[in-house]
Structures are given as C-alpha cells and as structure tokens.
Amino acid sequence: MSEVRQFTVGYDDDGIRLDRWFKRHLPETSFTTVAKWARTGQLRVDGARATPGDRIAAGQQLRVPPEEPVAPADKAARTPRPRAPLSDDQRAFIREMVIHRDPQAFVLNKPPGLATQGGTKTTEHVDHLLDGLVDDEEGRPKLVHRLDKDTSGALLVARTSRAAAFFAKAFSSRTARKVYWALVVDVPSIDDGIIDLPIGKQPGTGGEKMQVDEENGSPARTRYRVIERAGNRCAWVELQPFTGRTHQLRVHMAAIGHPIVGDGKYGGPAAFLTGGISRKMHLHARRLRVDHPDGVRIDETAALPTHFAESLAGLGFEEEVGDRLELQEDKGPPPKSVLKQRAKAHAKSVRKERRGERRGRGARD
C-alpha cells in the first residue's frame, strides 16, 4: 500500500496557489482529485487543512495522500511524455556549465538565453538538460531556484531529495545570499539604497509581466550599490535581493527610473544603449553563498557571459572592483509608517517627472 507523501515547498514556489504547485510538480494528479483531497481533509499544509486556492510559502511542508489508482485508459492519457534523450552535445553543454560539484549539490553557470524550466514552445531548458548530470546512486538532480531566461549566472541544483529540502529552507529563511551584477540606464542619485516596493502580476499579461503594486503586491526588498559609473550614461550596480519575487530586480530598477540595460520588457526603448553596448540583457547572478547540509558552505562566483564582460571592458570597468565589495546583511523591513512615507514620496516624484515631461513636449511643439 502506498504511503502518504511529504513535500517541502521550494523557493521558487513561494506565494503560488496550491493547485498551481500540483500542476508544476505532480501534473498527473487532476484538479478533481486535489479538490476531493481538500474536501476530505487529506490535503494539509504544515499540518492544517488546505484548499486548492490557498497560497503556499517556501519551506512549508505539504502532506499529500497516496497516489490514487487510475484506470488503464485514463493512466495512459495522463502519463507525461517521456523526455527526449540528450545528444552528446547536450550532455557536454550541461557539464560545461558546472562550476561546483559535491555529493549534495551542483552550481551551474547558466548562459543567457537558456530557460531554467520548460513552458509553451520551450523545449531546451536546464531542467531537461539535468539528465546529463544524472548519478545512478542519487537519481536525477533537482532545481532549487530559477533564473530568468535572459539572466545568466550561478544556479544551484540539489543532487538528493534531502539536499533539496535543506536548500529550499535556506532560501525561504533568507540565509542563502545571491549577488547580481547589472548595468543600468543613467546613474542613481543615491549610491547605496534599499528598494522596498511590493510586486504583483500586471493585469492582462497572463502573469508574464510584473509591476509595483502597493495595494495587492507581495513584499519585495532589493539592495543596490553603485560600483562604477560611466558619466551620466549608465552605472554598473550590485544587486542583492532580500526576497524572491518574479522579475524582482528588473521591476525594482525600472521602478526607480534605472532599467537594466537590454531589458526592453520593463525599460522599453530607453533600456538599449548605443555605442557598441550589446542589446542583450545585462543581469548576471555573480555570486551564490548558501549553507550546506554537510555543515560547510557553498560560496561560488560565476564568470560573466561574453557580452557583459565586453560591455564592462568597453566602459573601462574592472571586474575586480565589484568582487571586492563585501556582502551586506538584511536588517529587515522598516516600520509600516516609513514604508507609507516612502511610497508617497516615490509616487509624488514620478508624477512630478511626468508633468515635467509633458511641459517639455509642449514647449517643443
């Protein structure tokens, strides 16, 4: 007889609906079955009864009943298609990404343009390529977090279920630290600051685009530091996300008027610079530091992709300068009164800038 199953909610599933979790991780389980488990009290989150529409958080424990027997015809219809075997080139490709390996984990340096997981019309992605790192003793490696398709850099992959649960808790408790490098348009007036703006889905985009949402968004905090500047044209910044919202760094930098270079989705035409700067997105997960199940610590640095390295060199920046910056600890969000004041000040500043733009256009006309 099958036993009750236990799962730990991963970092990248933080905030999603429970029914969405099933679609991602147990696609063979129908919504009807999930709803029945909820009605009968068999589906639980951290020991409490749950419904398909409940939001779940990273680190929570899911109690899922045993898989129900399925009629042969239904089983054949629900069985996922087997993954296509990897070619020798694909196996070599994923192995070349590995910058750290130990019995519990891999750290990959994901190139830009490669999705972390599959989706509509996306067949080439890291999750598929992980078959090239399969260890017969430990089974298939498991993604712990994700990077956007056009974001490059350090990506952690667990080699065991035990390690996956451990790392998920490290991300959800914010003890894991990620440092990103980015080129942004113009230069922030404050060299070292915290962006504390909630993020939610932009209506009408099917969840493909996010926005600052003061009313219904999820809390999101990012620290930025200016490393170097190229006049008033652009700045090289270090970004440390203290939360893990979808597209957080891209939304936050665009929200303060400094979109990431090459990020047309959030920065529009202004995100692209002339003068030989690549039109690819300049956002890279430079460093990953996370505690390890075996009591040590992973602390890896991922080399820049070619286009980013060439842009830094062309602007006269040296990578060593950015690597010398020390990690800053998150002191937690400020009081709600301070957040409200900041939100009002930000909104006022945006309105003022827009009025100035309209007056400027009127004068030119």
Coordinates of N, CA, C and O in Angstrom, one line a residue, residues 140-253:
R140 N 18.1 11.7 -10.3 CA 18.1 12.9 -11.1 C 18.2 14.2 -10.2 O 17.5 14.4 -9.2
P141 N 19.2 15.1 -10.6 CA 19.3 16.3 -9.8 C 18.0 17.2 -9.8 O 17.2 17.0 -10.8
K142 N 17.9 18.0 -8.8 CA 16.6 18.8 -8.7 C 16.9 20.3 -8.6 O 17.8 20.7 -7.8
L143 N 16.2 21.1 -9.4 CA 16.3 22.5 -9.3 C 15.9 23.0 -7.9 O 14.9 22.6 -7.4
V144 N 16.6 24.0 -7.4 CA 16.3 24.6 -6.1 C 15.7 26.0 -6.3 O 14.8 26.4 -5.6
H145 N 16.1 26.7 -7.3 CA 15.6 28.0 -7.6 C 15.7 28.2 -9.1 O 16.2 27.3 -9.8
R146 N 15.3 29.4 -9.6 CA 15.4 29.6 -11.0 C 16.0 31.0 -11.3 O 16.1 31.9 -10.5
L147 N 16.4 31.1 -12.6 CA 16.9 32.4 -13.1 C 16.0 32.7 -14.4 O 15.7 31.7 -15.1
D148 N 15.7 33.9 -14.7 CA 15.0 34.3 -15.9 C 15.8 33.8 -17.1 O 17.1 33.7 -17.0
K149 N 15.1 33.5 -18.2 CA 15.8 33.0 -19.4 C 17.0 33.9 -19.8 O 18.1 33.3 -20.2
D150 N 16.8 35.2 -19.8 CA 17.9 36.1 -20.3 C 18.9 36.5 -19.2 O 19.8 37.3 -19.4
T151 N 18.7 36.0 -18.0 CA 19.6 36.3 -16.9 C 20.6 35.1 -16.8 O 20.2 34.0 -16.8
S152 N 21.9 35.5 -16.7 CA 22.9 34.4 -16.6 C 23.4 34.3 -15.2 O 23.1 35.1 -14.3
G153 N 24.2 33.3 -15.0 CA 24.9 33.2 -13.7 C 24.6 32.0 -12.8 O 24.1 30.9 -13.3
A154 N 25.0 32.1 -11.6 CA 25.0 31.0 -10.6 C 23.6 30.4 -10.3 O 22.7 31.1 -9.9
L155 N 23.5 29.1 -10.5 CA 22.2 28.4 -10.4 C 22.5 27.1 -9.5 O 23.3 26.3 -9.9
L156 N 21.8 27.0 -8.4 CA 22.0 25.9 -7.5 C 21.1 24.7 -7.9 O 19.9 24.9 -8.1
V157 N 21.7 23.5 -7.9 CA 21.0 22.3 -8.2 C 21.3 21.2 -7.1 O 22.5 21.0 -6.9
A158 N 20.3 20.7 -6.5 CA 20.5 19.7 -5.5 C 20.6 18.3 -6.1 O 20.0 17.9 -7.1
R159 N 21.5 17.4 -5.5 CA 21.7 16.1 -6.0 C 20.9 15.0 -5.3 O 20.8 13.9 -5.8
T160 N 20.3 15.4 -4.2 CA 19.5 14.5 -3.4 C 18.2 15.2 -2.9 O 18.2 16.4 -2.8
S161 N 17.2 14.4 -2.6 CA 16.0 15.0 -2.0 C 16.2 15.6 -0.7 O 15.7 16.7 -0.4
R162 N 17.1 15.1 0.1 CA 17.5 15.7 1.4 C 18.1 17.0 1.2 O 17.8 18.0 1.9
A163 N 19.0 17.1 0.2 CA 19.7 18.4 0.0 C 18.7 19.4 -0.6 O 18.7 20.6 -0.2
A164 N 17.7 19.0 -1.4 CA 16.8 19.9 -2.0 C 15.9 20.5 -0.9 O 15.7 21.7 -0.9
A165 N 15.5 19.7 0.1 CA 14.7 20.2 1.2 C 15.5 21.2 2.0 O 15.0 22.3 2.5
F166 N 16.8 20.9 2.3 CA 17.7 21.7 3.1 C 17.9 23.1 2.4 O 17.7 24.1 3.0
F167 N 18.2 23.0 1.1 CA 18.4 24.3 0.4 C 17.2 25.1 0.2 O 17.2 26.4 0.3
A168 N 16.0 24.5 0.1 CA 14.7 25.2 0.0 C 14.5 26.0 1.2 O 14.1 27.2 1.2
K169 N 14.8 25.4 2.4 CA 14.6 26.1 3.7 C 15.6 27.3 3.8 O 15.3 28.3 4.3
A170 N 16.8 27.1 3.3 CA 17.9 28.1 3.3 C 17.4 29.3 2.5 O 17.6 30.5 2.9
F171 N 16.8 29.1 1.3 CA 16.3 30.2 0.5 C 15.1 30.9 1.2 O 14.9 32.1 1.2
S172 N 14.2 30.1 1.7 CA 12.9 30.6 2.3 C 13.2 31.4 3.6 O 12.5 32.4 3.9
S173 N 14.3 31.0 4.3 CA 14.6 31.7 5.6 C 15.6 32.9 5.3 O 16.0 33.5 6.3
R174 N 15.9 33.1 4.1 CA 16.8 34.2 3.6 C 18.2 34.1 4.1 O 18.9 35.1 4.2
T175 N 18.7 32.9 4.5 CA 20.1 32.7 4.9 C 20.9 32.5 3.6 O 22.1 32.8 3.7
A176 N 20.3 32.1 2.5 CA 21.1 32.0 1.3 C 21.2 33.4 0.7 O 20.3 34.2 0.7
R177 N 22.4 33.7 0.2 CA 22.6 35.1 -0.4 C 23.0 35.0 -1.8 O 23.8 34.2 -2.2
K178 N 22.4 35.9 -2.6 CA 22.7 36.0 -4.0 C 23.1 37.4 -4.4 O 22.5 38.4 -3.9
V179 N 24.2 37.5 -5.1 CA 24.7 38.8 -5.5 C 24.6 38.9 -7.1 O 25.2 38.0 -7.7
Y180 N 23.9 39.9 -7.6 CA 23.8 40.1 -9.0 C 24.6 41.3 -9.4 O 24.7 42.3 -8.7
W181 N 25.1 41.3 -10.6 CA 25.7 42.5 -11.3 C 24.7 42.9 -12.4 O 24.1 42.1 -13.1
A182 N 24.6 44.2 -12.6 CA 23.8 44.7 -13.7 C 24.4 46.0 -14.2 O 25.0 46.8 -13.4
L183 N 24.1 46.3 -15.5 CA 24.3 47.6 -16.0 C 22.9 48.3 -16.1 O 22.0 47.6 -16.5
V184 N 22.8 49.5 -15.6 CA 21.5 50.2 -15.6 C 21.6 51.5 -16.3 O 22.7 52.1 -16.4
V185 N 20.5 52.0 -16.8 CA 20.5 53.2 -17.6 C 20.6 54.4 -16.6 O 19.9 54.4 -15.6
D186 N 21.4 55.4 -17.0 CA 21.6 56.6 -16.1 C 22.3 56.1 -14.8 O 22.7 55.0 -14.7
V187 N 22.4 57.1 -13.9 CA 23.1 56.8 -12.6 C 22.2 57.2 -11.4 O 21.7 58.3 -11.4
P188 N 21.9 56.2 -10.5 CA 21.1 56.5 -9.4 C 21.7 57.7 -8.6 O 22.9 57.8 -8.4
S189 N 20.8 58.6 -8.1 CA 21.2 59.7 -7.3 C 21.8 59.3 -5.9 O 22.6 60.0 -5.3
I190 N 21.3 58.1 -5.4 CA 21.8 57.6 -4.2 C 22.7 56.4 -4.5 O 22.2 55.4 -5.2
D191 N 23.9 56.3 -4.0 CA 24.8 55.3 -4.4 C 24.5 53.9 -3.7 O 24.9 52.9 -4.3
D192 N 23.9 54.0 -2.6 CA 23.6 52.7 -1.8 C 22.3 52.8 -1.2 O 22.0 53.7 -0.4
G193 N 21.3 52.0 -1.7 CA 20.0 52.1 -1.2 C 19.2 50.8 -1.1 O 19.6 49.8 -1.7
I194 N 18.0 50.9 -0.5 CA 17.1 49.8 -0.4 C 15.8 50.2 -1.2 O 15.3 51.2 -1.0
I195 N 15.4 49.3 -2.1 CA 14.2 49.4 -2.8 C 13.2 48.5 -2.1 O 13.3 47.3 -2.1
D196 N 12.1 49.1 -1.5 CA 11.1 48.4 -0.7 C 9.8 48.6 -1.3 O 9.0 49.4 -0.9
L197 N 9.5 47.9 -2.4 CA 8.2 48.2 -3.2 C 7.6 46.8 -3.5 O 8.2 45.9 -4.1
P198 N 6.3 46.6 -3.1 CA 5.7 45.3 -3.3 C 5.4 45.1 -4.8 O 5.2 46.0 -5.6
I199 N 5.4 43.8 -5.2 CA 5.3 43.4 -6.6 C 4.2 42.4 -6.8 O 4.0 41.5 -6.0
G200 N 3.4 42.7 -7.8 CA 2.3 41.8 -8.2 C 2.2 41.6 -9.7 O 2.9 42.3 -10.5
K201 N 1.4 40.7 -10.1 CA 1.2 40.5 -11.6 C 0.5 41.7 -12.2 O -0.4 42.3 -11.7
Q202 N 1.0 42.0 -13.4 CA 0.3 43.1 -14.2 C -0.9 42.5 -14.9 O -0.8 41.6 -15.6
P203 N -2.1 43.1 -14.6 CA -3.3 42.5 -15.2 C -3.2 42.5 -16.7 O -2.7 43.4 -17.4
G204 N -3.8 41.5 -17.3 CA -3.9 41.4 -18.8 C -2.7 40.8 -19.4 O -2.6 40.7 -20.6
T205 N -1.7 40.4 -18.6 CA -0.5 39.8 -19.2 C -0.4 38.3 -19.0 O 0.6 37.7 -19.3
G206 N -1.4 37.8 -18.3 CA -1.3 36.3 -18.0 C -0.2 36.0 -17.1 O 0.2 34.8 -17.1
G207 N 0.2 36.9 -16.3 CA 1.3 36.6 -15.3 C 2.7 36.7 -15.9 O 3.6 36.4 -15.2
E208 N 2.8 37.1 -17.2 CA 4.1 37.1 -17.8 C 4.8 38.4 -17.5 O 6.0 38.5 -17.8
K209 N 4.1 39.4 -16.9 CA 4.8 40.7 -16.6 C 4.3 41.1 -15.2 O 3.2 41.0 -14.9
M210 N 5.3 41.6 -14.5 CA 5.0 42.1 -13.1 C 5.0 43.6 -13.0 O 5.5 44.3 -13.9
Q211 N 4.6 44.1 -11.9 CA 4.6 45.5 -11.7 C 4.6 45.8 -10.2 O 4.3 45.0 -9.3
V212 N 5.0 47.1 -9.8 CA 4.9 47.5 -8.5 C 3.4 47.7 -8.2 O 2.7 48.3 -8.9
D213 N 3.0 47.0 -7.1 CA 1.5 47.0 -6.7 C 1.4 47.3 -5.2 O 1.6 46.4 -4.4
E214 N 1.2 48.6 -4.9 CA 1.1 49.0 -3.5 C -0.1 48.3 -2.8 O 0.0 48.1 -1.5
E215 N -1.1 48.0 -3.5 CA -2.4 47.5 -2.9 C -2.3 46.0 -2.6 O -2.6 45.6 -1.5
N216 N -2.0 45.3 -3.7 CA -2.1 43.8 -3.6 C -0.9 43.0 -3.8 O -0.9 41.8 -3.8
G217 N 0.3 43.7 -4.0 CA 1.5 43.1 -4.3 C 2.1 42.4 -3.1 O 1.8 42.7 -1.9
S218 N 3.0 41.5 -3.3 CA 3.8 40.8 -2.3 C 5.0 41.6 -1.9 O 5.6 42.2 -2.8
P219 N 5.4 41.6 -0.6 CA 6.5 42.4 -0.2 C 7.8 42.0 -1.0 O 8.0 40.9 -1.2
A220 N 8.6 43.0 -1.3 CA 9.8 42.8 -2.1 C 10.8 43.8 -1.7 O 10.6 45.0 -1.7
R221 N 12.0 43.3 -1.4 CA 13.1 44.2 -1.0 C 14.4 43.9 -1.8 O 14.8 42.7 -1.9
T222 N 15.0 44.9 -2.3 CA 16.3 44.8 -3.0 C 17.3 45.8 -2.5 O 16.9 47.0 -2.4
R223 N 18.5 45.4 -2.3 CA 19.5 46.4 -2.0 C 20.4 46.6 -3.3 O 20.7 45.6 -4.0
Y224 N 20.7 47.9 -3.6 CA 21.5 48.1 -4.7 C 22.7 49.0 -4.3 O 22.6 49.8 -3.3
R225 N 23.8 48.8 -4.9 CA 25.0 49.6 -4.7 C 25.7 50.0 -6.0 O 25.9 49.1 -6.8
V226 N 26.0 51.2 -6.2 CA 26.7 51.6 -7.4 C 28.2 51.2 -7.3 O 28.8 51.7 -6.3
I227 N 28.6 50.4 -8.2 CA 30.1 50.1 -8.2 C 30.9 51.1 -9.0 O 31.9 51.6 -8.5
E228 N 30.5 51.4 -10.2 CA 31.2 52.4 -11.0 C 30.1 53.1 -11.9 O 29.0 52.6 -12.1
R229 N 30.5 54.2 -12.4 CA 29.6 54.9 -13.3 C 30.3 55.4 -14.6 O 31.5 55.6 -14.5
A230 N 29.6 55.5 -15.7 CA 30.1 55.9 -16.9 C 29.5 57.3 -17.2 O 28.5 57.4 -17.9
G231 N 30.0 58.3 -16.6 CA 29.4 59.7 -16.7 C 28.0 59.6 -16.2 O 27.7 59.0 -15.1
N232 N 27.1 60.2 -16.9 CA 25.6 60.1 -16.6 C 24.9 59.1 -17.4 O 23.7 59.0 -17.4
R233 N 25.7 58.4 -18.3 CA 25.1 57.5 -19.2 C 24.5 56.2 -18.6 O 23.4 55.8 -18.9
C234 N 25.3 55.5 -17.8 CA 24.9 54.3 -17.2 C 25.8 54.0 -16.0 O 26.8 54.7 -15.7
A235 N 25.3 53.0 -15.2 CA 26.1 52.7 -14.0 C 26.1 51.1 -13.9 O 25.2 50.4 -14.4
W236 N 27.2 50.7 -13.3 CA 27.4 49.3 -13.0 C 27.0 49.1 -11.5 O 27.6 49.8 -10.7
V237 N 26.0 48.3 -11.3 CA 25.5 48.2 -9.9 C 25.5 46.7 -9.4 O 25.5 45.8 -10.2
E238 N 25.6 46.6 -8.1 CA 25.5 45.3 -7.5 C 24.1 45.3 -6.9 O 23.6 46.2 -6.3
L239 N 23.4 44.1 -7.1 CA 22.0 44.0 -6.6 C 21.9 42.7 -5.7 O 22.5 41.7 -6.0
Q240 N 21.3 42.9 -4.5 CA 21.1 41.8 -3.6 C 19.6 41.7 -3.3 O 19.1 42.6 -2.6
P241 N 18.9 40.7 -3.8 CA 17.5 40.5 -3.5 C 17.3 39.9 -2.1 O 17.9 38.9 -1.8
F242 N 16.6 40.6 -1.2 CA 16.3 40.0 0.1 C 15.0 39.3 0.1 O 14.6 38.7 1.1
T243 N 14.2 39.3 -1.0 CA 13.1 38.5 -1.2 C 13.2 37.8 -2.6 O 14.1 38.2 -3.3
G244 N 12.3 37.0 -3.0 CA 12.5 36.2 -4.2 C 11.3 36.3 -5.1 O 10.7 35.3 -5.6
R245 N 10.8 37.5 -5.5 CA 9.6 37.7 -6.3 C 10.0 37.6 -7.8 O 11.2 37.9 -8.2
T246 N 9.1 37.2 -8.6 CA 9.3 37.0 -10.1 C 9.7 38.4 -10.6 O 9.1 39.4 -10.4
H247 N 10.8 38.4 -11.4 CA 11.4 39.6 -12.1 C 11.7 40.7 -11.1 O 11.7 41.9 -11.5
Q248 N 11.9 40.4 -9.8 CA 12.1 41.4 -8.8 C 13.1 42.5 -9.2 O 12.8 43.7 -9.1
L249 N 14.3 42.1 -9.5 CA 15.4 43.1 -9.8 C 15.0 43.9 -11.0 O 15.3 45.2 -11.0
R250 N 14.5 43.3 -12.0 CA 14.1 44.1 -13.2 C 13.0 45.1 -12.9 O 13.1 46.3 -13.4
V251 N 12.0 44.7 -12.2 CA 10.9 45.6 -11.8 C 11.3 46.7 -10.9 O 11.0 47.9 -11.1
H252 N 12.1 46.4 -9.9 CA 12.6 47.4 -9.0 C 13.5 48.4 -9.6 O 13.3 49.6 -9.4
M253 N 14.4 48.0 -10.5 CA 15.3 49.0 -11.1 C 14.5 49.9 -12.1 O 14.8 51.1 -12.1

